[in-house]
Coordinates of C-alpha atoms in Angstrom, one line a residue:
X1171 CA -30.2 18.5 20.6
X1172 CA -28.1 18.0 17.8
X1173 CA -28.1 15.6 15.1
X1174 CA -25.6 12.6 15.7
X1175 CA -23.6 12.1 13.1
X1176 CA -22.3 8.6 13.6
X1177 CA -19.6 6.5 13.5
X1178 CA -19.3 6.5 9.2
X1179 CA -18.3 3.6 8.7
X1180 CA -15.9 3.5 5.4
X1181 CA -13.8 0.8 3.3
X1182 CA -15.7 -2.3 3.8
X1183 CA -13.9 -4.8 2.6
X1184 CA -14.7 -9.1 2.7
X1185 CA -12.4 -10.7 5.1
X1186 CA -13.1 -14.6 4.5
X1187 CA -16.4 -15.4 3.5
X1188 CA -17.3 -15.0 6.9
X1189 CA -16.9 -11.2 8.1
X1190 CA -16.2 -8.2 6.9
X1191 CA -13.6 -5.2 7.8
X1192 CA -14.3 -1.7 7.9
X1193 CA -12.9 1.2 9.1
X1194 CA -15.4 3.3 12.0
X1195 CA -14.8 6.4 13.8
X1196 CA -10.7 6.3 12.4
X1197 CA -10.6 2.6 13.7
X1198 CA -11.0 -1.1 12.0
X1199 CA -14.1 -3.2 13.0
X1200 CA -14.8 -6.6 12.5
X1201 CA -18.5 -7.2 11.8
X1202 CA -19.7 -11.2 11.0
X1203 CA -23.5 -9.3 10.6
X1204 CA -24.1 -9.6 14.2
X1205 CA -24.6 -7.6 16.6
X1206 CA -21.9 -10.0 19.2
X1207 CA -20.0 -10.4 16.2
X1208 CA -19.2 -6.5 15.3
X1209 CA -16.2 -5.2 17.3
X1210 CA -12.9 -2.9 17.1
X1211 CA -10.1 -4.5 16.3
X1212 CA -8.3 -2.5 19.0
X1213 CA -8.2 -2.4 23.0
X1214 CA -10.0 0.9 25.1
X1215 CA -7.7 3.6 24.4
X1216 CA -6.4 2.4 21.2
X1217 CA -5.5 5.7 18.7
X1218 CA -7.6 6.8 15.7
X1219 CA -5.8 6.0 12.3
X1220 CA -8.4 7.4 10.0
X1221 CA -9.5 5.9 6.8
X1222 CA -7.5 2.7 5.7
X1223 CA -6.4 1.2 2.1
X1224 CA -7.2 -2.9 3.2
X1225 CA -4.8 -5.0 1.0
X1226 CA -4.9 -8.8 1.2
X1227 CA -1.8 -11.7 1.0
X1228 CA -2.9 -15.0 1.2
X1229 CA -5.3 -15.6 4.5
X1230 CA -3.7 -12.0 5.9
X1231 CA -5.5 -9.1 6.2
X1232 CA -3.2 -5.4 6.2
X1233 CA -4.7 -2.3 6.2
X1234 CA -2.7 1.3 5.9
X1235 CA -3.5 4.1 8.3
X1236 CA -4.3 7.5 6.7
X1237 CA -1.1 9.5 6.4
X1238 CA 0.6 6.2 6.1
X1239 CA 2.4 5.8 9.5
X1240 CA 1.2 2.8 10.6
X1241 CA 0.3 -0.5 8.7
X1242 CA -1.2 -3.5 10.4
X1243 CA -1.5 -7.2 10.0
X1244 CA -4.8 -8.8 10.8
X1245 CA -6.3 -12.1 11.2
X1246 CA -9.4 -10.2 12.2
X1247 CA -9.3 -10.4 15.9
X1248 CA -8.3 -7.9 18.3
X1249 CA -5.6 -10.0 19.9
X1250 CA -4.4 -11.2 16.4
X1251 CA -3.5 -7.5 15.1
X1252 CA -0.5 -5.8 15.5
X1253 CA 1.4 -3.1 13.8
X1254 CA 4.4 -3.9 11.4
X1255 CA 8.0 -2.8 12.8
X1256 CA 10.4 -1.3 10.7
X1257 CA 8.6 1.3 8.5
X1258 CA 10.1 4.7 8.1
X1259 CA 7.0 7.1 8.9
X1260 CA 7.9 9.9 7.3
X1261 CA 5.5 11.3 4.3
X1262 CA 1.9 11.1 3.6
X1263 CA 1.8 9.2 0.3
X1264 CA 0.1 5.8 0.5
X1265 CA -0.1 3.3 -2.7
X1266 CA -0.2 0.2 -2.9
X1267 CA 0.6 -3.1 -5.7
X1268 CA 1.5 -6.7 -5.2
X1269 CA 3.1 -9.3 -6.9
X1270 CA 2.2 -13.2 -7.0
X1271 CA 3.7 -13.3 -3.2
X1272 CA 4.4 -9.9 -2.0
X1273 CA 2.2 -7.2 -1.1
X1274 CA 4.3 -3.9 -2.5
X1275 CA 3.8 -0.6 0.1
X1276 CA 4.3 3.0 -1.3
X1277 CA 5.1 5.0 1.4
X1278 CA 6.0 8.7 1.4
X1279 CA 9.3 8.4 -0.6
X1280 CA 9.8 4.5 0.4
X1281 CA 9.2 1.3 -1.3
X1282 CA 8.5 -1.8 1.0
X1283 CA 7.7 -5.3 -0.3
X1284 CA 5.6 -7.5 2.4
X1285 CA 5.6 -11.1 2.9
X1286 CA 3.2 -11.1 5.7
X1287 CA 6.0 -13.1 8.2
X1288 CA 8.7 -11.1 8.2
X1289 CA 8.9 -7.6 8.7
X1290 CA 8.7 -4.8 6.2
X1291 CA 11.5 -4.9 3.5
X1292 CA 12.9 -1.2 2.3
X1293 CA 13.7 -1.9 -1.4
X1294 CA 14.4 1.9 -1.9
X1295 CA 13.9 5.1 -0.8
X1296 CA 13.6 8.5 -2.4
X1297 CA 10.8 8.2 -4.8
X1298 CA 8.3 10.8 -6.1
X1299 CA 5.5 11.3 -4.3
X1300 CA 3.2 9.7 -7.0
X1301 CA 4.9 6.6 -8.0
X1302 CA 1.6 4.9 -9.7
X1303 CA 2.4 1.9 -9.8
X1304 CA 0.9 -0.7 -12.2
X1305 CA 0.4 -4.6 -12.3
X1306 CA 2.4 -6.1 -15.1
X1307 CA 2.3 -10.0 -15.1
X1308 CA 4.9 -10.9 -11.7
X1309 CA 6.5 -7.2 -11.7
X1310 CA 5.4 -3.7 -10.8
X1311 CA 6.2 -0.9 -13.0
X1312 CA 6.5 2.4 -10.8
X1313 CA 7.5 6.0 -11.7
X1314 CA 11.2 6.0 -9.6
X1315 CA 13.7 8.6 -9.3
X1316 CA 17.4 8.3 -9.1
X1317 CA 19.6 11.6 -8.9
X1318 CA 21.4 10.7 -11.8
X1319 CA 18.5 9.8 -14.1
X1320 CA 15.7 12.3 -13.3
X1321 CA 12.3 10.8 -12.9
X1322 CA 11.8 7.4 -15.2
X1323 CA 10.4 4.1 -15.1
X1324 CA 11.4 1.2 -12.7
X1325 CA 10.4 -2.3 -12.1
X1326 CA 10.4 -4.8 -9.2
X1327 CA 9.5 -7.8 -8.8
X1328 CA 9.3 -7.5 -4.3
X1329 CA 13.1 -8.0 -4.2
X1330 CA 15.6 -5.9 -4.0
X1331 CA 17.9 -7.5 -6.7
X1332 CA 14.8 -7.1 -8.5
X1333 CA 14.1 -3.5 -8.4
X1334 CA 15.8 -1.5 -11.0
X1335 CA 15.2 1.1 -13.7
X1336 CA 14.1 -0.3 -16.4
X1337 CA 15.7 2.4 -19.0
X1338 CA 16.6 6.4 -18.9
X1339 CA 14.4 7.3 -21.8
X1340 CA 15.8 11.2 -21.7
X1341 CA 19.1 10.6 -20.8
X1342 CA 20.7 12.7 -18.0
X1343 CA 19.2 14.3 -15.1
X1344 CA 16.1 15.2 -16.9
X1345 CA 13.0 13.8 -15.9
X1346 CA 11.5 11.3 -18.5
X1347 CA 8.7 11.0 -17.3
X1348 CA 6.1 13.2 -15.4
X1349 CA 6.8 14.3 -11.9
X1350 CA 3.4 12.9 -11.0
X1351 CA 1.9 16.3 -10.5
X1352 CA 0.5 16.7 -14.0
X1353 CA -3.3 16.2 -14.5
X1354 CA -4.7 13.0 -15.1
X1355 CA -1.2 11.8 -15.3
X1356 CA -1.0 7.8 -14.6
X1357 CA 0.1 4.5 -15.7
X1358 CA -2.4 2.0 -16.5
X1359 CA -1.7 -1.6 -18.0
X1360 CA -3.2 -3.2 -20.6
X1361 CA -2.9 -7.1 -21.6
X1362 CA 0.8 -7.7 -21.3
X1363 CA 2.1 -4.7 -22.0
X1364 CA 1.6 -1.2 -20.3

């Protein structure tokens, strides 16, 4: 007989002092270190999402399916997790930042800002595919794109009002920065400055 190979479980992550989540077989678990208290989040019949980038906001618990299509809120019970409405699913690309009181979602080409109420905010679309952001104080800097401006550095601070280049550094079309594609290309932050 062959070997099992079992259910790898992946991405533990501490919930609230009291359990843990982890992703098993492409689905979220609950696990309190008990045998009673280890289940799925999810009901019989409940689709694989694959590997998942767990992000907390407060006493909420969100998690990003692999390939990005599907982000869910968690309390970490099965009947208190349920998928976010209102994200566009297209793309692959899955980052994530957050700000004092919004969790920041990098999706495909998208840029959502999460409260954990309300549903997903677009703050803008068509952004590269590597947008890596980084923490800066109460704002996010983030590799954005605009057609006019090529490829330069943006800023938000999880509002809309608040999301804006910050300056075109090679003015025109051109890219100022990287496309993302470059090795070992990345922004990283340093005490109060990038």
């Amino acid at each position: 007989s062959g070997v099992n190979a079992g259910s790898n479980p992946d991405r533990l992550a501490a919930m609230d002092g009291n359990a843990v989540v982890f992703c098993a077989d492409g689905l979220p678990w609950r696990s309190d270190g008990t045998v009673a208290g280890t289940q799925s989040l999810y009901g019989p019949g409940a689709q694989q999402v694959g590997p998942f980038s767990p992000r907390f906001l407060g006493q909420r618990f969100f998690v990003a399916a692999a390939g990005g299509a599907v982000v869910y809120r968690t309390d970490g019970t099965p009947a208190g997790t349920v998928a976010l409405p209102g994200l566009l699913t297209s793309g692959t690309t899955v980052a994530w930042a957050q700000t004092p009181t919004r969790l920041l979602l990098f999706l495909g080409n998208n840029l959502y800002a999460i409260d954990g109420l309300n549903a997903p905010e677009l703050l803008r679309t068509g952004l590269p595919t590597q947008p890596a952001p980084a923490s800066l104080g109460n704002l996010v800097l983030f590799r954005g794109l605009d057609p006019a401006t090529g490829v330069e550095l943006w800023r938000t601070d999880g509002t809309a009002p608040g999301t804006f280049l910050v300056r075109d550094t090679r003015p025109g079309a051109a890219n100022g920065l990287g496309t993302g594609n470059e090795p070992d290309w990345k922004m990283q932050a340093r005490p109060g400055q990038l």
